[in-house]
PDB file of C-alpha atoms in Angstrom:
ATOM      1  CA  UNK A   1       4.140 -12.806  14.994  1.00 49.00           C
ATOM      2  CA  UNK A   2       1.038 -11.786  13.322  1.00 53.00           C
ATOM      3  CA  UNK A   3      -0.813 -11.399  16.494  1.00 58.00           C
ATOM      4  CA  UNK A   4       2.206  -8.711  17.557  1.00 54.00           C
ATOM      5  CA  UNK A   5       1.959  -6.723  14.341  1.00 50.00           C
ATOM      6  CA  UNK A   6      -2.333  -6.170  14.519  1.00 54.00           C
ATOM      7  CA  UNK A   7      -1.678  -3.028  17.478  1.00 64.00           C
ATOM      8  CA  UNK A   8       0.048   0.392  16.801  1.00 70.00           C
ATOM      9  CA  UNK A   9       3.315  -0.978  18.560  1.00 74.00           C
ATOM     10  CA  UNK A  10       3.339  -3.810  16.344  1.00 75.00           C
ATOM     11  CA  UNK A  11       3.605  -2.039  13.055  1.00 77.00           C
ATOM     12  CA  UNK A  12       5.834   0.739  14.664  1.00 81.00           C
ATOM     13  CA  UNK A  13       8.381  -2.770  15.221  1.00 82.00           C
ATOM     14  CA  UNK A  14       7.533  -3.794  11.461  1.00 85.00           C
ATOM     15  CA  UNK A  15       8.037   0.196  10.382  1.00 86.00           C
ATOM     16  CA  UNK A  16      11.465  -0.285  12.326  1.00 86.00           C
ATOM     17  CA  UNK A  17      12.634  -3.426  10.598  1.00 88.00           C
ATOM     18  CA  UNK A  18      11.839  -1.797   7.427  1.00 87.00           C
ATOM     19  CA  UNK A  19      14.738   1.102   8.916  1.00 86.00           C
ATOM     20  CA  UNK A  20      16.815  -1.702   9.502  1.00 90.00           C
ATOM     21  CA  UNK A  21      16.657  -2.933   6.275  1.00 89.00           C
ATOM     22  CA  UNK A  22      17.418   0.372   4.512  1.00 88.00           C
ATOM     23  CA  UNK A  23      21.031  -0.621   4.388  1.00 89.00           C
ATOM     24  CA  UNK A  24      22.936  -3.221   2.475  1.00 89.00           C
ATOM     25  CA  UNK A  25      23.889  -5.249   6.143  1.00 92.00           C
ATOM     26  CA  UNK A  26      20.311  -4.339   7.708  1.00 92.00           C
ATOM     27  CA  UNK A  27      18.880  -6.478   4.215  1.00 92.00           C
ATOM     28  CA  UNK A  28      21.139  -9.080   5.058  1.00 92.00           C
ATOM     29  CA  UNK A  29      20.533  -9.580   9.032  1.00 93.00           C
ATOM     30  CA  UNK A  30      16.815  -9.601   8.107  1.00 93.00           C
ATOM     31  CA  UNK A  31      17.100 -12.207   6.061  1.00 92.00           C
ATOM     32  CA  UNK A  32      18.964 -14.130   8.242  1.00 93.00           C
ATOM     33  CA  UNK A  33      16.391 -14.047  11.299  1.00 92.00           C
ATOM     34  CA  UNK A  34      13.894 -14.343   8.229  1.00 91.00           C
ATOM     35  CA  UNK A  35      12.572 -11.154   8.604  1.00 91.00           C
ATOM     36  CA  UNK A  36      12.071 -11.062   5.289  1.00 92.00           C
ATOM     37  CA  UNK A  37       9.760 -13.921   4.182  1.00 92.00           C
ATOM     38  CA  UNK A  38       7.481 -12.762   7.333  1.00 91.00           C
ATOM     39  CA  UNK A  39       7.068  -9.300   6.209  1.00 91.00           C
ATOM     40  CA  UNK A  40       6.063 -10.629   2.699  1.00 92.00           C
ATOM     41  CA  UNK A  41       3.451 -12.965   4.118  1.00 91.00           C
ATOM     42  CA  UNK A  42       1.810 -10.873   6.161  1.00 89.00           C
ATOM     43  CA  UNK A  43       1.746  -8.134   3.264  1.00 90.00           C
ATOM     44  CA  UNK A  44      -0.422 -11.564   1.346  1.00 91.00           C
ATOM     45  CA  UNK A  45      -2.423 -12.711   3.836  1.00 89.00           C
ATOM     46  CA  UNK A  46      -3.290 -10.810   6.987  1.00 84.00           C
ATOM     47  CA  UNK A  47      -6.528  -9.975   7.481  1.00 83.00           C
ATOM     48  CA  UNK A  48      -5.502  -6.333   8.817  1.00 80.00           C
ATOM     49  CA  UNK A  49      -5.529  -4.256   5.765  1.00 83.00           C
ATOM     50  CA  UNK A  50      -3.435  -1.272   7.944  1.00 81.00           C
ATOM     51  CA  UNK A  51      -0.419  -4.128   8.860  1.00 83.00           C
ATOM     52  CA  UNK A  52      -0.705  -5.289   4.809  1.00 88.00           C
ATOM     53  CA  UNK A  53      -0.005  -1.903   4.129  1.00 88.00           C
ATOM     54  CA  UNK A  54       3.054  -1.334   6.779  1.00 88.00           C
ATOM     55  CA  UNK A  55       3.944  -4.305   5.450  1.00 91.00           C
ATOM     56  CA  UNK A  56       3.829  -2.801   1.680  1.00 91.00           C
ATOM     57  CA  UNK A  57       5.990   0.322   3.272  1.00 91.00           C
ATOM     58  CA  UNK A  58       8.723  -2.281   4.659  1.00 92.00           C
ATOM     59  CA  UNK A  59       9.295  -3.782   1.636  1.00 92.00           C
ATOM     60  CA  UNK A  60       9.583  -0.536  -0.224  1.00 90.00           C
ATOM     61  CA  UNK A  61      12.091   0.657   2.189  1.00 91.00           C
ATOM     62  CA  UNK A  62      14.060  -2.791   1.894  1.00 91.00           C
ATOM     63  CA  UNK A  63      14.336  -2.076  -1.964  1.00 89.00           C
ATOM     64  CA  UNK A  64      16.566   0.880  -1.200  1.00 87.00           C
ATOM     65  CA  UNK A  65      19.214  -1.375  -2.078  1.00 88.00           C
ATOM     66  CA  UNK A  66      20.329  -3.598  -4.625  1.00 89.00           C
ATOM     67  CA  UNK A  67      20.421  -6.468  -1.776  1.00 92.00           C
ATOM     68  CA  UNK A  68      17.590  -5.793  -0.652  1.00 91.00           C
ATOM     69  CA  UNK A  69      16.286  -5.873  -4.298  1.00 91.00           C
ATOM     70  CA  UNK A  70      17.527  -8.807  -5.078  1.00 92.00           C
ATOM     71  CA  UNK A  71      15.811 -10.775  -2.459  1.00 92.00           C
ATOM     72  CA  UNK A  72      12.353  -9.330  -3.249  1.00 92.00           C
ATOM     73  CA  UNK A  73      13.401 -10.597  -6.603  1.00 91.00           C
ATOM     74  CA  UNK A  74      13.789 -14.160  -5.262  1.00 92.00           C
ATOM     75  CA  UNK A  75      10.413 -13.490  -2.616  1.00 92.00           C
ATOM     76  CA  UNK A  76       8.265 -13.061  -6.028  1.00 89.00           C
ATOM     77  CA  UNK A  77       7.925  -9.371  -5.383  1.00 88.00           C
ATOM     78  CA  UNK A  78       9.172  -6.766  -8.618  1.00 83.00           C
ATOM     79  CA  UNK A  79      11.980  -4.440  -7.552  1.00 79.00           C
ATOM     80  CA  UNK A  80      13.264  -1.863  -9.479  1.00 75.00           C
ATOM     81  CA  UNK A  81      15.849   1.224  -8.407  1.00 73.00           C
ATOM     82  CA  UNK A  82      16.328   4.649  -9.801  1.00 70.00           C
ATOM     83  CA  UNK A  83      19.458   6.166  -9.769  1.00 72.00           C
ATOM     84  CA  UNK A  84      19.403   9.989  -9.163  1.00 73.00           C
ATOM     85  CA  UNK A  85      19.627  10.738 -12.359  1.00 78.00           C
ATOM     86  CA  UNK A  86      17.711   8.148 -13.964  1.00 75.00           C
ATOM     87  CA  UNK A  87      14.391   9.091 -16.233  1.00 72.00           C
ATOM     88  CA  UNK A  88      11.064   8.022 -14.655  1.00 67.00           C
ATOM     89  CA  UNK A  89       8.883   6.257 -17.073  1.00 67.00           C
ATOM     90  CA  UNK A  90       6.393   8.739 -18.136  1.00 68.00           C
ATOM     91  CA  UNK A  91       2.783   7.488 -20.136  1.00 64.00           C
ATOM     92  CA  UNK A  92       2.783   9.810 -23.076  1.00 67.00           C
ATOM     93  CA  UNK A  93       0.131  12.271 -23.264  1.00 67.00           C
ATOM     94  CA  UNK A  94      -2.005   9.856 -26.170  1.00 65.00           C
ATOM     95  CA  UNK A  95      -2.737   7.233 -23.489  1.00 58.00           C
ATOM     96  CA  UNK A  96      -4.445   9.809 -20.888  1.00 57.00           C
ATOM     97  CA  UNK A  97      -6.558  11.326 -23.216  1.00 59.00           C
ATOM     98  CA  UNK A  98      -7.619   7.063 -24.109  1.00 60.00           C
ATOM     99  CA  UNK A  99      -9.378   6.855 -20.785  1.00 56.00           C
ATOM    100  CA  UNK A 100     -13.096   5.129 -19.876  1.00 57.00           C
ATOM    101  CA  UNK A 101     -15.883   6.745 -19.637  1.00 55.00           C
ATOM    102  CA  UNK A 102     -16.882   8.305 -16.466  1.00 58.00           C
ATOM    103  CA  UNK A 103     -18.866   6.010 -14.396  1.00 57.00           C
ATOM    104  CA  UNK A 104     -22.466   6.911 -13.774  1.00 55.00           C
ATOM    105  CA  UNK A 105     -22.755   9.450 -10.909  1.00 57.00           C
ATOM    106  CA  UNK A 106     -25.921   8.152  -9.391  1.00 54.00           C
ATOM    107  CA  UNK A 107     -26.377   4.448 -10.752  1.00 53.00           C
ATOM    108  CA  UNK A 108     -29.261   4.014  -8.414  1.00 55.00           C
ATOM    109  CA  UNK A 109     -31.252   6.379 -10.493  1.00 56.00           C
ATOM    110  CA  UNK A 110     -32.414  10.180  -9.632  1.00 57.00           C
ATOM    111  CA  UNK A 111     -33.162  11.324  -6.221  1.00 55.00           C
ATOM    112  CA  UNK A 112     -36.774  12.105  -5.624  1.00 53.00           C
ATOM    113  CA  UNK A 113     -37.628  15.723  -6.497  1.00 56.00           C
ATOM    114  CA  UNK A 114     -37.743  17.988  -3.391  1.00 56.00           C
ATOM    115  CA  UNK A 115     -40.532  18.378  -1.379  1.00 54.00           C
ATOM    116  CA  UNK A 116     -41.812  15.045  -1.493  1.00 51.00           C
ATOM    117  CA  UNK A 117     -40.233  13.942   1.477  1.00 52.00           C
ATOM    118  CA  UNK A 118     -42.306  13.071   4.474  1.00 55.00           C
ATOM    119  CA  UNK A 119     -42.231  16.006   6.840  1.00 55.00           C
ATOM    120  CA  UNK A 120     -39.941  15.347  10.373  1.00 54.00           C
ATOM    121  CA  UNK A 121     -42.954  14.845  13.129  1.00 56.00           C
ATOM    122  CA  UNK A 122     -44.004  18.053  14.969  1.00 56.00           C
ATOM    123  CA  UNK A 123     -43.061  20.211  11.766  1.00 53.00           C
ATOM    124  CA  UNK A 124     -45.958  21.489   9.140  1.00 56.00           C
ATOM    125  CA  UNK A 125     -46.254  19.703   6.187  1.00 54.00           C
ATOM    126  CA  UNK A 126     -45.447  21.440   3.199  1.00 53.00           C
ATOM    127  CA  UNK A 127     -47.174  21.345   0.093  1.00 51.00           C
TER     128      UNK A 127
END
């Protein structure tokens, strides 16, 4: 299975499982082939960081329901649903203005000044 998922067909089946799995009896035939516990492994453990994330957008679309929530839940993944008229979580404006520092731009140190540069061969040097 995880040799099947590391070409573009591959994660176009995983992307279609996920499709599958967007309904309440899609969750549940998924789980039965154990669809399900696949997915989540390879989202771990595969060395193929584009299938991990496929993987990531399977599991998202299986938490469209509360089944499909649920067996996240029991997988060791966090699922959490919305309802339409639900209130996102929101950080208050306090804890963006209690960012880091900015990271050094250039923490290799300063570029050398211009000019000092040897010249490319059959140009004049300049000086």
């Amino acid at each position: 299975y995880g040799q099947l998922v590391q070409d573009k067909a591959g994660r176009q089946l995983l992307e279609a499982q996920g499709n599958v799995g967007c309904t309440t009896w899609g969750v549940s035939l998924l789980v039965k082939e154990g669809v399900v516990s696949e997915v989540v492994e390879l989202a771990q453990h595969c060395e193929v960081f584009s299938v991990r994330g496929t993987c990531l957008y399977v599991l998202g679309m299986l938490g469209k329901t509360r089944r499909g929530c649920d067996v996240l839940r029991k997988l060791g993944w966090d699922a959490v649903r919305h309802g339409r008229r639900t209130p996102w979580p929101v950080a208050p404006e306090e804890a963006e203005l209690q960012q880091p520092q900015a990271c050094d731009p250039n923490p290799l140190g300063q570029a050398p000044p211009t000019g000092t540069r040897e010249p490319l061969s059959g140009s004049p040097a300049r000086t």
